[in-house]
XYZ file of C-alpha atoms in Angstrom:
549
model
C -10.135 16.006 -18.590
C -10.952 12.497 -20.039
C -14.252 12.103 -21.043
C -14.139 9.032 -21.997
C -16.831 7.508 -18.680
C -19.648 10.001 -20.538
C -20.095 6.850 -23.518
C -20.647 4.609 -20.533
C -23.662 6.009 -19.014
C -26.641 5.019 -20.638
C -27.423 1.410 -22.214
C -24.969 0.293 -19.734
C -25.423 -3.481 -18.216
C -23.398 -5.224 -16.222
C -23.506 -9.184 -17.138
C -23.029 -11.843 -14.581
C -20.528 -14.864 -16.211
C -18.569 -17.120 -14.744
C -15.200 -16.257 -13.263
C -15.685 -12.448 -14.231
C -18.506 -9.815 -14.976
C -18.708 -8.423 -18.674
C -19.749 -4.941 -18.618
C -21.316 -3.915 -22.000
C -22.817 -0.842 -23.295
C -25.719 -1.079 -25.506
C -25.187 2.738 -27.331
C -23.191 4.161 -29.429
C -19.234 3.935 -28.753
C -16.909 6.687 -28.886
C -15.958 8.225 -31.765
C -12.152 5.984 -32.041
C -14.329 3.153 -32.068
C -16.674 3.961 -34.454
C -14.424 2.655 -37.480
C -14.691 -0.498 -36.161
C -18.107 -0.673 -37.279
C -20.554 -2.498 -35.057
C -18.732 -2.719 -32.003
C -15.630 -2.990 -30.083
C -14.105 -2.880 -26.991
C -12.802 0.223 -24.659
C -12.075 0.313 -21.340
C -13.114 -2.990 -20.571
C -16.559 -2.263 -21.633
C -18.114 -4.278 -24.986
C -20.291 -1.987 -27.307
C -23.485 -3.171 -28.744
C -25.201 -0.720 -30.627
C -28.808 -0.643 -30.253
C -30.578 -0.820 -33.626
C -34.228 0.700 -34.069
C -36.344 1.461 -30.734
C -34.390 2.683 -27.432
C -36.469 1.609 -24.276
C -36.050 2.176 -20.740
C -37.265 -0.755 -18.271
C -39.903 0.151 -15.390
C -39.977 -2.164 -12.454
C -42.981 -2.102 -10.387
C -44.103 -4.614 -7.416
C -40.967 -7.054 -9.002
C -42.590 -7.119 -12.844
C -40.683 -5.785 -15.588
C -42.051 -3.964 -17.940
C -40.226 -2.322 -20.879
C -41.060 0.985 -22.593
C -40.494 2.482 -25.594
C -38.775 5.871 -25.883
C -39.007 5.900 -29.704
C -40.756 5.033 -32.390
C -40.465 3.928 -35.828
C -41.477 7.386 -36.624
C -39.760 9.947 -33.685
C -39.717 9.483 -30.126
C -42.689 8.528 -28.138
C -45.052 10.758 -26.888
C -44.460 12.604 -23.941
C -48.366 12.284 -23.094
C -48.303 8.479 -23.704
C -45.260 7.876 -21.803
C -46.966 9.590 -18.797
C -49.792 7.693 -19.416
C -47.984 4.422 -19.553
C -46.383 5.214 -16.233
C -49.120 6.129 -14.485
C -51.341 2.502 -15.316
C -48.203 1.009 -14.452
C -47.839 2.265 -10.610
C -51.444 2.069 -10.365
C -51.043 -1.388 -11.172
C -53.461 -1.554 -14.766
C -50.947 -2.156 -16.974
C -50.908 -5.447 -17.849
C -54.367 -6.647 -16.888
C -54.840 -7.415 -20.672
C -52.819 -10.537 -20.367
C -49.007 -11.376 -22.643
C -48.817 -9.853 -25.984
C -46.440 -10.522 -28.402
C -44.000 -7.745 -27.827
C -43.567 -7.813 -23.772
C -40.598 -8.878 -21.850
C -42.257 -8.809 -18.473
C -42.577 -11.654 -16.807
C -41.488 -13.681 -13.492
C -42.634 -11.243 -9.979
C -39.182 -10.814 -8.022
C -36.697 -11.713 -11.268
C -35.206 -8.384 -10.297
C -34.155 -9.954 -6.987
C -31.904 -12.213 -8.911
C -29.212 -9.366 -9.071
C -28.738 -9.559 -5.627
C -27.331 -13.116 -5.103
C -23.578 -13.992 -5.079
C -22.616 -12.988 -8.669
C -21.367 -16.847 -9.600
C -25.269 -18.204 -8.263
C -26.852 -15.239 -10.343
C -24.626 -16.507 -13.784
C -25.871 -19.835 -13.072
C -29.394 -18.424 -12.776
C -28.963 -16.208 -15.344
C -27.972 -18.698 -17.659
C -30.863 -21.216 -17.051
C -33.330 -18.105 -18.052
C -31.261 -17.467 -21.629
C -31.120 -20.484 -22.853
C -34.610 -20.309 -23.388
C -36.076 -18.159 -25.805
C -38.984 -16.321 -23.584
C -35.941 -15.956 -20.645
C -33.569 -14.161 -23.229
C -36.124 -12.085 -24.755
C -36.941 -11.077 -20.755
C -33.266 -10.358 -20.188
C -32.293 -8.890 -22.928
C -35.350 -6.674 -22.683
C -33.621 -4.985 -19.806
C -29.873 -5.305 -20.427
C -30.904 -3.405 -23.978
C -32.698 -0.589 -22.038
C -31.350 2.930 -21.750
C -31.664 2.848 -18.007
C -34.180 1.142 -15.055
C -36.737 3.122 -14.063
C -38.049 2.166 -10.582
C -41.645 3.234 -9.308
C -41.777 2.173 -5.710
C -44.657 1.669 -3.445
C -45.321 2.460 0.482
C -43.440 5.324 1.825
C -40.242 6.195 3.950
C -41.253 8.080 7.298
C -37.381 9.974 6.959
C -35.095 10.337 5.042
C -32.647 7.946 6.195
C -35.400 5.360 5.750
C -35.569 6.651 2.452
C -31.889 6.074 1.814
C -31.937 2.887 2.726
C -34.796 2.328 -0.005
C -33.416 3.702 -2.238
C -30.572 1.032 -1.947
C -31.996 -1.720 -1.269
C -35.689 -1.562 -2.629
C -37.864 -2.697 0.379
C -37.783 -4.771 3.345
C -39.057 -8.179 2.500
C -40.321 -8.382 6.102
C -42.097 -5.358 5.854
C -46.144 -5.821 5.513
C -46.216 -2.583 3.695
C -47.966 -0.073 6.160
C -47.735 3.406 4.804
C -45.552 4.798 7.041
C -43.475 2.201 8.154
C -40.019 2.233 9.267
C -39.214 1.008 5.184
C -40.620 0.717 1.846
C -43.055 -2.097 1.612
C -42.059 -5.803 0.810
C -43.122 -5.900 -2.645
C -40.529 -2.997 -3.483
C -37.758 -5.532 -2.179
C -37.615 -6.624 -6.024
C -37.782 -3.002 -7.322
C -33.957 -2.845 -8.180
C -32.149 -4.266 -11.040
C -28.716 -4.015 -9.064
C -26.509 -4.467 -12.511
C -27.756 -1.280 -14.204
C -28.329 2.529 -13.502
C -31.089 2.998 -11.642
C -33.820 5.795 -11.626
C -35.940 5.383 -8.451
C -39.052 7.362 -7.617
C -39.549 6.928 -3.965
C -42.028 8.913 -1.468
C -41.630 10.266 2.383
C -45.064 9.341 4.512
C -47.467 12.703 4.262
C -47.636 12.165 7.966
C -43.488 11.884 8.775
C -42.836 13.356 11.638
C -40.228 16.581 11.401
C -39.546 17.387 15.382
C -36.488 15.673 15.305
C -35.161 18.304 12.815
C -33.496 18.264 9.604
C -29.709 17.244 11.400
C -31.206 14.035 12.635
C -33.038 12.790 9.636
C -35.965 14.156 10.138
C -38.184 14.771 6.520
C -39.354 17.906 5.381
C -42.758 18.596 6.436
C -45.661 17.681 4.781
C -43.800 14.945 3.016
C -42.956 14.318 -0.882
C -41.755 12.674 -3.978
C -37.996 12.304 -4.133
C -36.163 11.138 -7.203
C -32.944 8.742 -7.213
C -30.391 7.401 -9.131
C -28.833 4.367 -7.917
C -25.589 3.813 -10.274
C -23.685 0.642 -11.252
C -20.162 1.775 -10.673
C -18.332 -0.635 -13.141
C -18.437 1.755 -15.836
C -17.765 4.993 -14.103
C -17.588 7.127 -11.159
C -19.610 9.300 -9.287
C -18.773 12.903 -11.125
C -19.986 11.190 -14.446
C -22.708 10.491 -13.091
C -23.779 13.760 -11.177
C -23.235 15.501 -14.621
C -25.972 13.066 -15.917
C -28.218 14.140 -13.234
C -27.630 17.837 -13.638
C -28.306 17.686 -17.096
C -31.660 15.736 -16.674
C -32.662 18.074 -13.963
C -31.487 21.311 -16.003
C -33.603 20.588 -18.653
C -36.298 20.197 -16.579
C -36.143 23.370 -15.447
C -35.532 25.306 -18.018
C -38.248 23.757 -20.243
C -35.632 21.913 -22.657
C -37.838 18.572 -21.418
C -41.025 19.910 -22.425
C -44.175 17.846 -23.343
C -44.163 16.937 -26.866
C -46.375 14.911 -29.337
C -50.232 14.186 -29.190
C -51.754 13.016 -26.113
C -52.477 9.522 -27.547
C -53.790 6.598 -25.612
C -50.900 4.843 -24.214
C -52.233 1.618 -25.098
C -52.694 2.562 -28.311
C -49.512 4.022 -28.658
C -47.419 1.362 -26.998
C -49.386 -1.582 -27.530
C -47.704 -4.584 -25.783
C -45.548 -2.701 -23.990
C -47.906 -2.411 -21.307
C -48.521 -6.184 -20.840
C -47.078 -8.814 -19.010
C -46.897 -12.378 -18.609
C -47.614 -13.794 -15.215
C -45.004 -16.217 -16.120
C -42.117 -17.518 -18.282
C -42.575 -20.689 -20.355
C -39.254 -22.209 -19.222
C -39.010 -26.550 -18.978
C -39.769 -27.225 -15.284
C -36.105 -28.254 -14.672
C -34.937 -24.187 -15.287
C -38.067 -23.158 -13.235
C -37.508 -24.615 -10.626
C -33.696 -23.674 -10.662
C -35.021 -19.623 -11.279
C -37.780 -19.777 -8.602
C -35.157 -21.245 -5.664
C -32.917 -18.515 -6.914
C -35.461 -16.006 -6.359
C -36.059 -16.853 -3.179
C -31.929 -16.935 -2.221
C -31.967 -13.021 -3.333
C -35.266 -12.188 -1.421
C -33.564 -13.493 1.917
C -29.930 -11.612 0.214
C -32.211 -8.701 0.641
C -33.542 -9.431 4.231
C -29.866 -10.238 5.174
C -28.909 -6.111 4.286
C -32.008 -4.932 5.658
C -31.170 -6.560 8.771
C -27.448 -6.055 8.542
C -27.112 -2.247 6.812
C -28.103 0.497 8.797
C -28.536 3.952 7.575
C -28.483 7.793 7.987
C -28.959 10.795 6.480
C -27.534 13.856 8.107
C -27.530 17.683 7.278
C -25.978 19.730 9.250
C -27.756 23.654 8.857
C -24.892 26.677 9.555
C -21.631 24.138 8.709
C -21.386 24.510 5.614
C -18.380 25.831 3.360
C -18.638 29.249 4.252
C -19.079 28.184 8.320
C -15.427 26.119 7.797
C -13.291 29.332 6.089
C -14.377 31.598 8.828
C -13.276 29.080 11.546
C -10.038 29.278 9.030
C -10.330 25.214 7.502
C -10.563 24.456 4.131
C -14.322 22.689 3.846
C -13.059 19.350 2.383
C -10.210 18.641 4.243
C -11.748 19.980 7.440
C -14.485 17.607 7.423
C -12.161 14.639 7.066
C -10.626 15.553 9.781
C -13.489 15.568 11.684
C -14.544 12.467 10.520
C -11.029 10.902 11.668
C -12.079 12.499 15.033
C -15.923 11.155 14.931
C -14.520 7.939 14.584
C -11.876 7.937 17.261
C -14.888 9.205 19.667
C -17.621 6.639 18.282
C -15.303 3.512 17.952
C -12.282 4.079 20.223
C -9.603 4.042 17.394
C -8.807 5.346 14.170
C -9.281 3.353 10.826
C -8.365 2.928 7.553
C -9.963 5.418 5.639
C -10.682 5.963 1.823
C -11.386 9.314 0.460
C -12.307 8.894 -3.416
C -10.028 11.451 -6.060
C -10.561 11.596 -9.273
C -7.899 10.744 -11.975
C -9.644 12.358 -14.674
C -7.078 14.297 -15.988
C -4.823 11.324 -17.177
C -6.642 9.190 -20.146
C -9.349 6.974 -18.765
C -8.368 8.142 -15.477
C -10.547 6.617 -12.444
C -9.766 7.114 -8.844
C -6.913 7.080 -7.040
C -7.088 7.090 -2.462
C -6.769 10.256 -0.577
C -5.736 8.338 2.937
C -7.591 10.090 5.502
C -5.697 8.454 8.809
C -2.660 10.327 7.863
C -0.084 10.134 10.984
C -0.636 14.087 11.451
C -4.719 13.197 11.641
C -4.168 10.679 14.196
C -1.706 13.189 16.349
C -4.551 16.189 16.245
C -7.666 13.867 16.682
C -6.409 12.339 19.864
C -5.606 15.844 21.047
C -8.868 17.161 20.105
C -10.808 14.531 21.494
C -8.971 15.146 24.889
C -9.727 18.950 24.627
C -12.014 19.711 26.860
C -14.728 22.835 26.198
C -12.839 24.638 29.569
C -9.579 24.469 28.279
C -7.095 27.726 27.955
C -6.712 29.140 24.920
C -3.260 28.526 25.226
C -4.488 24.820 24.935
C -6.827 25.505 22.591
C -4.209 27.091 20.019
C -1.719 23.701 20.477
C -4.445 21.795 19.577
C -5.508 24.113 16.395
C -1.626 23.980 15.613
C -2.383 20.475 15.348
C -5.566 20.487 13.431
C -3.983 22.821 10.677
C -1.245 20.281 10.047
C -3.336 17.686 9.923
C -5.346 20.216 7.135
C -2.336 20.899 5.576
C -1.452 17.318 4.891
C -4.317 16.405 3.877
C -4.416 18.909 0.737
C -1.183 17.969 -0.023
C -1.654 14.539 -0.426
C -5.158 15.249 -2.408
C -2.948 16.867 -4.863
C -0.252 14.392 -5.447
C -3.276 12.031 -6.136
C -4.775 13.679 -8.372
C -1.431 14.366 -10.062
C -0.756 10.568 -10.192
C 1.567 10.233 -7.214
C -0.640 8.267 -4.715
C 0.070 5.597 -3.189
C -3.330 2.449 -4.206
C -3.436 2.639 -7.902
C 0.358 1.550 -8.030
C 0.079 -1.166 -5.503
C -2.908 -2.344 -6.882
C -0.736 -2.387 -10.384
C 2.165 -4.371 -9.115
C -0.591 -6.461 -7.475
C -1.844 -7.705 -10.987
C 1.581 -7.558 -12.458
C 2.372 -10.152 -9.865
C -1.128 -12.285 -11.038
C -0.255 -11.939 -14.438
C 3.411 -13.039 -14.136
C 2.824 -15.957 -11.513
C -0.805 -17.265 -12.924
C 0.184 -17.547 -17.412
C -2.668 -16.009 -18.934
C -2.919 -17.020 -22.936
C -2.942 -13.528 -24.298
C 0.924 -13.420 -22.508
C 1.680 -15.917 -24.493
C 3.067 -14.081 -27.567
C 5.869 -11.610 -27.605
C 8.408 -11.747 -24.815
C 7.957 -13.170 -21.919
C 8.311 -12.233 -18.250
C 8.766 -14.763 -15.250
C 9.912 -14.065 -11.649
C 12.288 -16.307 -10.465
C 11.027 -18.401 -7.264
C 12.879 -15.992 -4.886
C 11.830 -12.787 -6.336
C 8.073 -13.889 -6.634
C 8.208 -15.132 -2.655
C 9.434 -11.743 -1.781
C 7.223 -9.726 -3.955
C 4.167 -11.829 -2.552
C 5.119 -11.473 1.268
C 4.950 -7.489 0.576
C 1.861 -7.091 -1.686
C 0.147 -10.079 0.740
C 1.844 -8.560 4.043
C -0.676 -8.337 6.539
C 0.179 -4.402 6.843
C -0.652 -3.307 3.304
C -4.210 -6.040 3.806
C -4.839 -3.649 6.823
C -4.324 -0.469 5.210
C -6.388 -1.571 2.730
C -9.709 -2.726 4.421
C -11.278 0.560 4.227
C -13.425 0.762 7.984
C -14.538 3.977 6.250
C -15.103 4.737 2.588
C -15.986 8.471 1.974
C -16.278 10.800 -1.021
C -17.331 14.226 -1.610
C -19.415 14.500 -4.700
C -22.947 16.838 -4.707
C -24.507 20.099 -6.443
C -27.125 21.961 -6.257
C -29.281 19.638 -7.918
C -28.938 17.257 -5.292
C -30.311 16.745 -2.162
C -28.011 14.057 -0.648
C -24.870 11.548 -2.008
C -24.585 8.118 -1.002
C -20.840 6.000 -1.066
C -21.362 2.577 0.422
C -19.474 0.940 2.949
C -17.212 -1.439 1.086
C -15.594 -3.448 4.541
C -17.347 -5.778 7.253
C -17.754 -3.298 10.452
C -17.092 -0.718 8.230
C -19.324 2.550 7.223
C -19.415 4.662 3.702
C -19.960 8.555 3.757
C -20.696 10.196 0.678
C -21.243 14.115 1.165
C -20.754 17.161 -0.064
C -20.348 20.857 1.573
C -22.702 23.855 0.278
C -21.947 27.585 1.332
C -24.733 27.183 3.996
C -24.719 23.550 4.861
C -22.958 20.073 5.046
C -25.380 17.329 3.769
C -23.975 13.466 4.349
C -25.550 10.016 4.337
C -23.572 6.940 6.602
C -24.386 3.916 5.904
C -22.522 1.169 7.923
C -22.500 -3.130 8.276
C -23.737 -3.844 11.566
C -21.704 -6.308 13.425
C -22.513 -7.020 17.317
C -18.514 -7.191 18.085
C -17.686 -3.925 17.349
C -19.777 -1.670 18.489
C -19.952 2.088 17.331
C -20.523 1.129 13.614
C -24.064 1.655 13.376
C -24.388 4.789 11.049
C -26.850 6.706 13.132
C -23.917 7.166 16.193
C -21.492 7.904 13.301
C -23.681 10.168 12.003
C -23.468 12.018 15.637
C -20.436 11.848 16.450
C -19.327 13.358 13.277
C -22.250 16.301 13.723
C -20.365 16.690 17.211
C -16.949 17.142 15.903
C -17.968 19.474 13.203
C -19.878 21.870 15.856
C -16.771 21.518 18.041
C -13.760 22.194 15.574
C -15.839 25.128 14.036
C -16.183 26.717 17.966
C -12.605 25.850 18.188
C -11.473 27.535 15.351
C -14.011 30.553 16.006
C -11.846 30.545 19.763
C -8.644 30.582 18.619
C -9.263 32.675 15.921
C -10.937 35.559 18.111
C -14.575 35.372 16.630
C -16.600 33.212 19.463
């Protein structure tokens, strides 16, 4: 298995520029890099070694503050850490005024990462070319990771979720338990680095609905996050992050060390902000109107993105063998027939497999709407709950083909024998060869002649493969026991993401979908139940057929 995503995870930033991102790690680089001294490139990623003091940057109420993790003489204190974080989310820290050492500064900067990415380089830019601005940027590009304290509560889960995403509805006057986190938390995420968020369910959320519709545990709680910037890796390096943070918790590996020194003392300037940056008024003004573009960016998803998260108690892995499915490929399949039920067809759908195996391996597409998915979900939507079991076992005939196909495929994937990774290759071949690049322009050269490049950009352009492509729903399976729930986004207009992941004793999923007025079954809580509804349905079915109703 490549390992190669691991170097990626912390100090990882993702920089706005014109034309293209940079993505650029700001830790050490793998060990075949190493000889190049300072730096270097792999995978598309730029290495910047942090010298001295590693930091992590806390965003509270859209001010920046950035934290130490180790001093000149060991780490930091675990005492004075908590102590830093604590005046922080009370909202102390930085009462003192601007000391020499901060790179807080502008309330909402944080929503800059959430405009178009060529109006947040042109923002971005006006804020470097300053000194103050760069020393505020590169105060959180250089940090290990973004720690985000948020404030108000989530009266569910799936409010929660969407929180967690998108930081807080700017509309929102920030009523304990209110239908979001408050407005101030709208600029809680710094959207171009890993993300740590500590969010909170209302004490007084309501639990009747039950823990398959959302509902929150009762009583209410702390939950922990991590919101991850995808550019450098996938989801599986990422949960291996997690685990480790939360094993060593638990086992005491994390345990308090140091004095209990006063956190001011111990972190001086760290803990104060600037109410502003000194910028020329030309750059201010250019920042503040930027500011306010990714405030209403954030508005626009609120409004736009709705969300659900669903857990399903007694459908888990162990529920899915009895009823004679494999879990993962069962659950697709009812997914393919949620959808037909919720939206009247079938869609495009992307199932994320890991390439891991081959050197910097990614992801290649499991395609869900297989043509043997389509032939059992239209049966098994027509199956009706008095139907013979001679009808019953046609249908289940059906359902295990589609089952069957669907493992098959997963396996030629992950063997390197799918079907997106090499279109998406002789995609960019055909950019490279019909757009001259100057890195092409040594060695020998390749050209297309006219007719060859027309026919090679009607197929890769065709309106079929463009269809096939637009994923109406992006899914992936990717959880542990150290999780609760796994998000995947939705990455197409009128389109939903799924991220889940199947336990012996329960399925746990969170939809999140675009609303769009025109087609209707996409909001994510009727996903959400229509896929609950074709889980409980194929596992009777299978039970039926199978002689154990």
């Amino acid at each position: 298995m490549c390992m190669a995503q691991h170097a990626r995870v912390s100090g990882h930033a993702r920089i706005p520029k014109a034309g293209s991102d940079e993505a650029v790690c700001y830790d050490t680089p793998p060990l075949g890099l190493q000889a190049e001294g300072a730096g270097g490139l792999h995978f598309a990623t730029r290495y910047e070694p942090v010298r001295g003091t590693r930091t992590v940057a806390v965003l509270r109420a859209g001010h920046v503050f950035v934290v130490p993790l180790t001093l000149e003489d060991g780490e930091t204190p675990h005492p004075a850490l908590r102590d830093a974080l604590s005046r922080i989310a009370a909202g102390t820290a930085g009462a003192g005024g601007a000391g020499a050492g901060s790179t807080a500064g502008l309330a909402g900067l944080p929503l800059l990462t959430a405009l178009p990415r060529e109006d947040w380089a042109q923002a971005r830019q006006a804020l470097v070319a300053h000194p103050d601005g760069r020393r505020l940027i590169d105060g959180i590009d250089r940090s290990q990771f973004v720690l985000c304290l948020d404030e108000g509560a989530c009266v569910d889960e799936s409010a929660l979720l969407r929180g967690y995403i998108l930081g807080g509805d700017p509309a929102s006057t920030g009523a304990a338990g209110g239908a979001s986190l408050d407005g101030a938390a709208a600029a809680a995420r710094w959207f171009d680095k890993h993300c740590v968020v500590v969010g909170r369910v209302a004490d007084d959320a309501a639990s009747a609905a039950g823990p398959a519709s959302g509902g929150a545990d009762a009583g209410g709680c702390h939950r922990v996050g991590f919101l991850f910037e995808h550019m450098p890796g996938d989801g599986l390096t990422t949960l291996r992050w997690v685990e480790a943070v939360r094993t060593a918790l638990a086992d005491g590996t994390a345990a308090a060390s140091g004095s209990a020194g006063d956190a001011a003392s111990v972190l001086g300037d760290a803990l104060s902000h600037p109410n502003s940056v000194a910028l020329p008024a030309e750059a201010a003004a250019l920042v503040s109107d930027a500011v306010s573009r990714g405030r209403a960016e954030i508005a626009n998803w609120y409004r736009d993105m709705s969300g659900f998260a669903l857990r399903l108690e007694g459908s888990g892995s162990t529920a899915f063998k009895e009823a004679g499915l494999p879990p993962d490929a069962g659950f697709q399949f009812a997914m393919q027939a949620g959808t037909l039920r919720a939206t009247g067809s079938l869609r495009a759908t992307y199932e994320s497999c890991s390439t891991a195996r081959f050197l910097h391996g990614r992801t290649e597409v499991i395609r869900g709407a297989s043509p043997e998915a389509a032939a059992a979900a239209r049966a098994f939507d027509g199956l009706s709950d008095s139907a013979s079991l001679e009808s019953k076992q046609a249908v289940w005939q059906a359902v295990q083909a589609a089952t069957t196909a669907h493992r098959n495929f997963s396996a030629r994937c992950q063997d390197g024998q799918g079907i997106d990774r090499h279109l998406t290759g002789l995609g960019l071949a055909l950019d490279l060869l019909t757009t001259p690049e100057p890195q092409l322009d040594e060695g020998p050269s390749a050209s297309l002649d006219p007719a060859e490049r027309e026919a090679a950009t009607a197929f890769l352009r065709s309106p079929l493969l463009t269809s096939a492509a637009t994923w109406r729903l992006s899914t992936s399976n990717c959880g542990s026991q150290q999780t609760a729930y796994f998000g995947f986004g939705p990455v197409a207009e009128a389109g939903a993401g799924v991220g889940y992941f199947i336990r012996k004793q329960d399925l746990r999923a969170t939809v999140t979908s675009f609303a769009d007025p025109a087609a209707p079954g996409v909001d994510a809580a009727d996903i959400a139940t229509a896929f609950s509804d074709a889980v409980a349905k194929l596992l009777a079915l299978g039970r039926a057929v199978n002689g154990r109703a």
